[in-house]
DNA sequence: GGGTGGTAGATGAAATCTCAACCACTTGGA
DNA sequence: TCCAAGTGGTTGAGATTTCATCTACCACCC
């Protein structure tokens, strides 16, 4: 046998459509965020994680786990964000190896300016174009698929 | 007003689930392709476009349009793929500014080796985990959203 | 013929991401 | 106590992507 069974038309068509939507949607959202807030989507994700915390601080490990980024990527990225004044690092008393990332005032201003525009873009380009049932199905799909994707 | 209306729970939940699925699924597919075929997903996309052509050649412009890549990204990427022997460039007689990319024998071998494994991974990680109706809905979503994402 | 504007593609520098070490510290024994 | 293995985080080099610019050519108009 030449290997696994190929995709049939229905599968192929859906899979390609999904890939295309993904690529274009991400690209558009990224460009828009960049243009009107000066942040990348990656910056934004980091800032969102920080604002999700009650005290706007997270352990770097935890952030890496949540974002599923390689730790070196995160470290480099934080260095750049720190250079731009969006976040800061602080030592961790409980574990001298560790560090916290902290949201700065400028970081908070940046995400507070960016978030509403981003939400508007997500609505305009995506949510407003599909029905509530479709949205629910999408969530169901994601919830079914996600557990199979965890790393270890 | 502080800007657009925020996402409600249902929207927020679905949107985040979708983003998470995306990120993790892409990461897993990428790693698997890299590990067992030595190609990146980007390489693969380029090779797929080439094999979709009857004569395994495409104008670079057309490839850029289809992949929606910046032309400089494509140019650099093709240079690297050419260095690895996966593709070649050829001049274009009809328009002396233009070029063709051509699939080499090694490029064909590479994609023929990679494709079945990739399909298997897509099945295992995604298609096998959702129902036919869900897949159809996903296609419908993509088809609704895509037209609003075209560039100009 | 000689502009002028637009298109195809390449190029170099800067930003970002990955990969493989590395260092400092913690943890869990023997 | 001391050592080996593991963890949290950084670093530098190489690969990839973006951004701005450049060259060569086409198409059209004068």
Tab-separated table of C-alpha atoms (C1' of nucleotides) in Angstrom:
chain	number	residue	atom	x	y	z
A	1	UNK	CA	0.000	0.000	0.000
A	2	UNK	CA	1.171	3.535	-0.661
A	3	UNK	CA	0.255	4.673	2.836
A	4	UNK	CA	-2.760	6.287	4.400
A	5	UNK	CA	-5.962	6.812	2.523
A	6	UNK	CA	-6.091	10.150	0.728
A	7	UNK	CA	-8.589	12.897	1.498
A	8	UNK	CA	-11.877	12.638	-0.356
A	9	UNK	CA	-13.372	15.718	-2.003
A	10	UNK	CA	-15.433	16.724	0.948
A	11	UNK	CA	-12.508	16.488	3.335
A	12	UNK	CA	-10.035	18.086	0.985
A	13	UNK	CA	-12.335	20.964	0.239
A	14	UNK	CA	-13.122	21.662	3.884
A	15	UNK	CA	-9.539	21.300	5.000
A	16	UNK	CA	-8.211	23.640	2.357
A	17	UNK	CA	-10.929	26.183	3.072
A	18	UNK	CA	-10.076	26.073	6.725
A	19	UNK	CA	-6.381	26.562	6.049
A	20	UNK	CA	-7.047	29.455	3.720
A	21	UNK	CA	-9.386	31.169	6.164
A	22	UNK	CA	-6.860	30.760	8.902
A	23	UNK	CA	-3.971	32.160	7.024
A	24	UNK	CA	-5.840	35.148	5.661
A	25	UNK	CA	-7.702	35.939	8.842
A	26	UNK	CA	-4.565	35.857	10.937
A	27	UNK	CA	-2.722	37.964	8.410
A	28	UNK	CA	-5.461	40.594	8.336
A	29	UNK	CA	-5.818	40.761	12.095
A	30	UNK	CA	-2.093	40.991	12.483
A	31	UNK	CA	-1.709	43.784	9.996
A	32	UNK	CA	-4.551	45.723	11.446
A	33	UNK	CA	-3.214	45.451	14.980
A	34	UNK	CA	0.229	46.451	13.788
A	35	UNK	CA	-1.080	49.417	11.832
A	36	UNK	CA	-3.398	50.913	14.358
A	37	UNK	CA	-1.791	49.951	17.645
A	38	UNK	CA	1.859	49.251	16.904
A	39	UNK	CA	1.620	45.803	18.501
A	40	UNK	CA	2.092	42.391	16.968
A	41	UNK	CA	-0.391	39.625	17.714
A	42	UNK	CA	2.348	38.002	19.770
A	43	UNK	CA	2.766	41.153	21.861
A	44	UNK	CA	-0.963	41.238	22.284
A	45	UNK	CA	-1.191	37.659	23.491
A	46	UNK	CA	1.447	38.299	26.115
A	47	UNK	CA	-0.306	41.436	27.297
A	48	UNK	CA	-3.665	39.650	27.441
A	49	UNK	CA	-2.193	36.964	29.685
A	50	UNK	CA	-0.849	39.640	31.969
A	51	UNK	CA	-4.130	41.533	32.222
A	52	UNK	CA	-5.896	38.240	32.927
A	53	UNK	CA	-3.911	38.031	36.156
A	54	UNK	CA	-5.308	39.894	39.156
A	55	UNK	CA	-1.936	41.491	39.915
A	56	UNK	CA	-0.679	41.778	36.334
A	57	UNK	CA	2.268	39.476	37.038
A	58	UNK	CA	2.989	35.945	35.860
A	59	UNK	CA	5.766	33.483	36.293
A	60	UNK	CA	7.597	33.137	33.002
A	61	UNK	CA	7.265	29.358	33.076
A	62	UNK	CA	3.566	29.603	33.439
A	63	UNK	CA	3.302	32.075	30.598
A	64	UNK	CA	5.330	29.795	28.373
A	65	UNK	CA	3.124	26.867	29.260
A	66	UNK	CA	-0.032	28.806	28.592
A	67	UNK	CA	1.069	30.323	25.305
A	68	UNK	CA	2.790	27.085	24.304
A	69	UNK	CA	5.827	28.991	23.199
A	70	UNK	CA	9.359	27.687	23.393
A	71	UNK	CA	10.954	29.188	26.423
A	72	UNK	CA	13.713	30.762	24.398
A	73	UNK	CA	11.214	32.397	22.107
A	74	UNK	CA	9.434	33.818	25.102
A	75	UNK	CA	12.642	34.992	26.660
A	76	UNK	CA	13.720	36.820	23.501
A	77	UNK	CA	10.272	38.245	23.021
A	78	UNK	CA	10.100	39.532	26.581
A	79	UNK	CA	13.485	41.137	26.161
A	80	UNK	CA	12.204	43.050	23.167
A	81	UNK	CA	8.978	44.011	24.905
A	82	UNK	CA	10.942	45.093	27.945
A	83	UNK	CA	13.165	47.251	25.759
A	84	UNK	CA	10.022	48.926	24.461
A	85	UNK	CA	8.812	49.494	28.006
A	86	UNK	CA	5.735	47.271	27.763
A	87	UNK	CA	6.714	44.804	30.480
A	88	UNK	CA	9.291	44.371	33.186
A	89	UNK	CA	10.968	41.429	34.842
A	90	UNK	CA	11.165	40.806	38.568
A	91	UNK	CA	12.898	38.153	40.594
A	92	UNK	CA	10.986	35.420	42.363
A	93	UNK	CA	11.541	35.089	46.106
A	94	UNK	CA	10.049	31.584	46.433
A	95	UNK	CA	12.285	30.131	43.747
A	96	UNK	CA	15.505	31.941	43.054
A	97	UNK	CA	15.738	30.414	39.575
A	98	UNK	CA	12.451	31.921	38.489
A	99	UNK	CA	11.214	35.328	37.396
A	100	UNK	CA	7.993	37.206	37.026
A	101	UNK	CA	6.919	39.321	34.095
A	102	UNK	CA	5.043	42.408	35.133
A	103	UNK	CA	2.826	44.688	33.115
A	104	UNK	CA	4.074	48.284	33.124
A	105	UNK	CA	1.864	51.347	32.978
A	106	UNK	CA	2.826	51.831	29.350
A	107	UNK	CA	1.987	48.191	28.683
A	108	UNK	CA	-1.422	48.671	30.204
A	109	UNK	CA	-2.068	51.766	28.137
A	110	UNK	CA	-0.961	49.910	25.006
A	111	UNK	CA	-3.338	47.012	25.473
A	112	UNK	CA	-6.214	49.200	26.544
A	113	UNK	CA	-5.830	51.130	23.351
A	114	UNK	CA	-5.374	48.029	21.201
A	115	UNK	CA	-8.037	45.738	22.585
A	116	UNK	CA	-11.209	47.537	21.456
A	117	UNK	CA	-9.883	47.937	17.941
A	118	UNK	CA	-8.884	44.323	17.851
A	119	UNK	CA	-12.290	43.211	19.038
A	120	UNK	CA	-13.887	45.383	16.394
A	121	UNK	CA	-11.712	43.766	13.756
A	122	UNK	CA	-12.547	40.261	14.979
A	123	UNK	CA	-16.206	41.149	14.749
A	124	UNK	CA	-15.989	42.748	11.367
A	125	UNK	CA	-13.864	40.094	9.734
A	126	UNK	CA	-15.186	37.033	11.467
A	127	UNK	CA	-17.960	37.015	14.058
A	128	UNK	CA	-20.353	39.241	12.138
A	129	UNK	CA	-20.140	36.970	9.135
A	130	UNK	CA	-21.249	33.719	10.709
A	131	UNK	CA	-24.309	32.608	12.631
A	132	UNK	CA	-24.528	31.792	16.303
A	133	UNK	CA	-24.977	28.106	15.522
A	134	UNK	CA	-21.893	28.115	13.370
A	135	UNK	CA	-19.951	29.760	16.150
A	136	UNK	CA	-21.143	27.115	18.596
A	137	UNK	CA	-20.142	24.347	16.230
A	138	UNK	CA	-16.726	25.902	15.874
A	139	UNK	CA	-16.321	25.855	19.636
A	140	UNK	CA	-17.421	22.225	19.743
A	141	UNK	CA	-14.886	21.339	17.088
A	142	UNK	CA	-12.122	23.077	18.958
A	143	UNK	CA	-13.096	21.410	22.205
A	144	UNK	CA	-13.031	18.006	20.609
A	145	UNK	CA	-9.753	18.499	18.848
A	146	UNK	CA	-7.802	20.309	21.527
A	147	UNK	CA	-7.406	17.467	24.038
A	148	UNK	CA	-5.635	15.386	21.399
A	149	UNK	CA	-3.098	18.128	20.808
A	150	UNK	CA	-1.587	18.489	24.218
A	151	UNK	CA	2.084	17.896	24.226
A	152	UNK	CA	3.281	15.199	26.541
B	1	UNK	CA	-17.974	55.410	24.583
B	2	UNK	CA	-14.976	53.240	25.162
B	3	UNK	CA	-15.188	51.687	21.711
B	4	UNK	CA	-16.788	48.604	20.273
B	5	UNK	CA	-18.917	46.279	22.332
B	6	UNK	CA	-16.892	43.592	24.031
B	7	UNK	CA	-17.239	39.885	23.305
B	8	UNK	CA	-19.894	38.095	25.332
B	9	UNK	CA	-19.091	34.778	26.993
B	10	UNK	CA	-20.249	32.670	24.133
B	11	UNK	CA	-18.191	34.621	21.600
B	12	UNK	CA	-15.154	34.909	23.788
B	13	UNK	CA	-15.174	31.247	24.598
B	14	UNK	CA	-15.552	30.148	20.999
B	15	UNK	CA	-12.995	32.608	19.708
B	16	UNK	CA	-10.389	31.613	22.241
B	17	UNK	CA	-11.007	27.938	21.639
B	18	UNK	CA	-10.583	28.481	17.926
B	19	UNK	CA	-7.324	30.379	18.418
B	20	UNK	CA	-5.981	27.727	20.738
B	21	UNK	CA	-6.890	24.903	18.390
B	22	UNK	CA	-5.270	26.717	15.531
B	23	UNK	CA	-2.045	27.408	17.242
B	24	UNK	CA	-1.636	23.940	18.641
B	25	UNK	CA	-2.760	22.107	15.547
B	26	UNK	CA	-0.439	24.062	13.297
B	27	UNK	CA	2.433	23.583	15.694
B	28	UNK	CA	1.877	19.829	15.862
B	29	UNK	CA	1.520	19.407	12.113
B	30	UNK	CA	4.593	21.502	11.530
B	31	UNK	CA	6.726	19.568	13.934
B	32	UNK	CA	5.594	16.261	12.587
B	33	UNK	CA	6.320	17.249	9.013
B	34	UNK	CA	9.691	18.596	10.003
B	35	UNK	CA	10.583	15.476	11.960
B	36	UNK	CA	9.540	12.842	9.522
B	37	UNK	CA	10.060	14.528	6.179
B	38	UNK	CA	12.545	17.339	6.764
B	39	UNK	CA	10.167	19.882	5.244
B	40	UNK	CA	8.519	22.893	6.826
B	41	UNK	CA	4.836	23.528	6.252
B	42	UNK	CA	5.888	26.454	4.089
B	43	UNK	CA	8.042	24.216	1.924
B	44	UNK	CA	5.145	21.834	1.677
B	45	UNK	CA	2.704	24.502	0.562
B	46	UNK	CA	5.038	25.587	-2.185
B	47	UNK	CA	5.521	22.022	-3.353
B	48	UNK	CA	1.776	21.361	-3.299
B	49	UNK	CA	1.160	24.345	-5.551
B	50	UNK	CA	3.745	23.037	-7.951
B	51	UNK	CA	2.318	19.539	-8.081
B	52	UNK	CA	-1.146	21.027	-8.619
B	53	UNK	CA	0.124	22.367	-11.941
B	54	UNK	CA	0.025	19.986	-14.894
B	55	UNK	CA	3.612	20.817	-15.882
B	56	UNK	CA	4.958	21.386	-12.372
B	57	UNK	CA	5.827	24.999	-13.159
B	58	UNK	CA	4.297	28.256	-11.953
B	59	UNK	CA	4.951	31.907	-12.456
B	60	UNK	CA	6.334	33.344	-9.255
B	61	UNK	CA	3.733	36.104	-9.223
B	62	UNK	CA	0.963	33.630	-9.410
B	63	UNK	CA	2.433	31.559	-6.620
B	64	UNK	CA	2.732	34.647	-4.447
B	65	UNK	CA	-0.855	35.568	-5.174
B	66	UNK	CA	-2.104	32.117	-4.377
B	67	UNK	CA	-0.133	31.653	-1.184
B	68	UNK	CA	-0.726	35.272	-0.232
B	69	UNK	CA	2.885	35.651	0.703
B	70	UNK	CA	4.847	38.840	0.368
B	71	UNK	CA	6.874	38.612	-2.763
B	72	UNK	CA	10.124	39.100	-0.917
B	73	UNK	CA	9.295	36.297	1.461
B	74	UNK	CA	8.596	34.039	-1.469
B	75	UNK	CA	11.764	35.092	-3.220
B	76	UNK	CA	13.913	34.347	-0.191
B	77	UNK	CA	12.098	31.104	0.440
B	78	UNK	CA	12.566	29.930	-3.123
B	79	UNK	CA	16.245	30.760	-2.905
B	80	UNK	CA	16.583	28.501	0.103
B	81	UNK	CA	14.540	25.737	-1.492
B	82	UNK	CA	16.592	26.044	-4.638
B	83	UNK	CA	19.777	25.749	-2.616
B	84	UNK	CA	18.381	22.503	-1.209
B	85	UNK	CA	17.605	21.257	-4.699
B	86	UNK	CA	13.828	21.127	-4.254
B	87	UNK	CA	12.945	23.629	-6.962
B	88	UNK	CA	14.567	25.518	-9.787
B	89	UNK	CA	14.012	28.862	-11.468
B	90	UNK	CA	13.570	29.424	-15.159
B	91	UNK	CA	13.197	32.558	-17.206
B	92	UNK	CA	9.898	33.515	-18.814
B	93	UNK	CA	9.934	34.090	-22.579
B	94	UNK	CA	6.588	35.898	-22.734
B	95	UNK	CA	7.564	38.457	-20.128
B	96	UNK	CA	11.238	39.059	-19.588
B	97	UNK	CA	10.611	40.457	-16.113
B	98	UNK	CA	9.074	37.233	-14.922
B	99	UNK	CA	10.274	33.791	-13.850
B	100	UNK	CA	8.937	30.329	-13.379
B	101	UNK	CA	9.549	28.039	-10.454
B	102	UNK	CA	9.927	24.434	-11.467
B	103	UNK	CA	9.675	21.299	-9.392
B	104	UNK	CA	12.866	19.240	-9.523
B	105	UNK	CA	13.012	15.462	-9.335
B	106	UNK	CA	14.250	15.733	-5.775
B	107	UNK	CA	11.395	18.095	-4.989
B	108	UNK	CA	8.911	15.591	-6.324
B	109	UNK	CA	10.435	12.791	-4.310
B	110	UNK	CA	10.316	14.968	-1.207
B	111	UNK	CA	6.644	15.787	-1.496
B	112	UNK	CA	5.677	12.276	-2.460
B	113	UNK	CA	7.318	11.055	0.661
B	114	UNK	CA	5.883	13.792	2.851
B	115	UNK	CA	2.289	13.935	1.655
B	116	UNK	CA	0.962	10.596	2.897
B	117	UNK	CA	2.431	11.137	6.324
B	118	UNK	CA	0.998	14.605	6.447
B	119	UNK	CA	-2.424	13.383	5.454
B	120	UNK	CA	-2.220	10.743	8.133
B	121	UNK	CA	-1.360	13.390	10.691
B	122	UNK	CA	-4.228	15.623	9.582
B	123	UNK	CA	-6.576	12.671	9.974
B	124	UNK	CA	-5.244	11.597	13.297
B	125	UNK	CA	-5.115	15.035	14.877
B	126	UNK	CA	-8.131	16.611	13.267
B	127	UNK	CA	-10.434	14.874	10.821
B	128	UNK	CA	-10.873	11.692	12.811
B	129	UNK	CA	-11.941	13.659	15.841
B	130	UNK	CA	-14.897	15.514	14.384
B	131	UNK	CA	-18.101	14.476	12.649
B	132	UNK	CA	-18.956	14.928	8.996
B	133	UNK	CA	-21.522	17.573	9.862
B	134	UNK	CA	-18.980	19.502	11.851
B	135	UNK	CA	-16.587	19.352	8.954
B	136	UNK	CA	-19.265	20.661	6.614
B	137	UNK	CA	-20.062	23.492	8.972
B	138	UNK	CA	-16.402	24.363	9.133
B	139	UNK	CA	-16.306	24.606	5.359
B	140	UNK	CA	-19.396	26.779	5.369
B	141	UNK	CA	-17.824	29.086	7.914
B	142	UNK	CA	-14.663	29.379	5.874
B	143	UNK	CA	-16.605	30.044	2.715
B	144	UNK	CA	-18.568	32.796	4.359
B	145	UNK	CA	-15.589	34.445	5.938
B	146	UNK	CA	-13.077	34.170	3.131
B	147	UNK	CA	-14.615	36.611	0.659
B	148	UNK	CA	-14.388	39.384	3.233
B	149	UNK	CA	-10.681	38.783	3.657
B	150	UNK	CA	-9.433	39.379	0.164
B	151	UNK	CA	-6.971	42.163	0.074
B	152	UNK	CA	-7.832	45.008	-2.185
C	1	DG	C1'	12.013	58.167	-30.840
C	2	DG	C1'	11.596	59.524	-25.562
C	3	DG	C1'	9.214	59.887	-21.128
C	4	DT	C1'	6.156	58.086	-17.300
C	5	DG	C1'	3.970	55.000	-14.420
C	6	DG	C1'	3.278	50.377	-13.122
C	7	DT	C1'	4.722	45.304	-12.524
C	8	DA	C1'	8.045	41.124	-11.583
C	9	DG	C1'	11.436	39.911	-9.016
C	10	DA	C1'	15.784	40.322	-6.154
C	11	DT	C1'	18.397	42.114	-2.360
C	12	DG	C1'	20.146	43.709	2.277
C	13	DA	C1'	19.155	44.944	6.801
C	14	DA	C1'	16.403	44.471	10.773
C	15	DA	C1'	13.018	41.776	13.454
C	16	DT	C1'	11.550	37.391	14.888
C	17	DC	C1'	11.754	32.369	15.811
C	18	DT	C1'	14.221	27.885	16.525
C	19	DC	C1'	17.843	25.073	18.172
C	20	DA	C1'	21.443	23.847	21.043
C	21	DA	C1'	24.115	24.945	24.670
C	22	DC	C1'	24.697	27.088	29.031
C	23	DC	C1'	24.245	28.840	34.096
C	24	DA	C1'	22.147	29.032	38.525
C	25	DC	C1'	19.320	26.990	41.436
C	26	DT	C1'	16.258	23.183	43.457
C	27	DT	C1'	15.207	18.522	44.620
C	28	DG	C1'	15.849	14.018	45.989
C	29	DG	C1'	18.421	10.733	47.273
C	30	DA	C1'	22.761	8.026	49.231
D	1	DT	C1'	26.533	16.428	53.698
D	2	DC	C1'	27.250	15.944	48.993
D	3	DC	C1'	26.196	14.782	44.427
D	4	DA	C1'	23.222	13.744	40.269
D	5	DA	C1'	19.335	14.897	37.870
D	6	DG	C1'	15.898	18.079	36.819
D	7	DT	C1'	13.900	22.916	36.317
D	8	DG	C1'	13.700	28.036	35.141
D	9	DG	C1'	15.617	31.081	32.465
D	10	DT	C1'	19.157	33.233	29.315
D	11	DT	C1'	22.208	33.449	25.401
D	12	DG	C1'	24.187	33.245	20.634
D	13	DA	C1'	23.975	31.450	16.175
D	14	DG	C1'	21.374	30.202	12.339
D	15	DA	C1'	16.891	30.094	9.818
D	16	DT	C1'	12.920	32.604	8.541
D	17	DT	C1'	10.022	36.741	7.836
D	18	DT	C1'	9.278	41.652	7.119
D	19	DC	C1'	10.352	46.155	5.383
D	20	DA	C1'	12.257	49.317	2.257
D	21	DT	C1'	14.645	49.830	-1.718
D	22	DC	C1'	16.472	48.697	-6.237
D	23	DT	C1'	16.773	46.988	-11.103
D	24	DA	C1'	14.826	45.563	-15.228
D	25	DC	C1'	11.190	45.433	-18.033
D	26	DC	C1'	6.375	46.316	-20.001
D	27	DA	C1'	2.643	49.414	-21.664
D	28	DC	C1'	0.990	53.507	-22.855
D	29	DC	C1'	1.029	58.178	-24.361
D	30	DC	C1'	3.373	62.175	-26.461
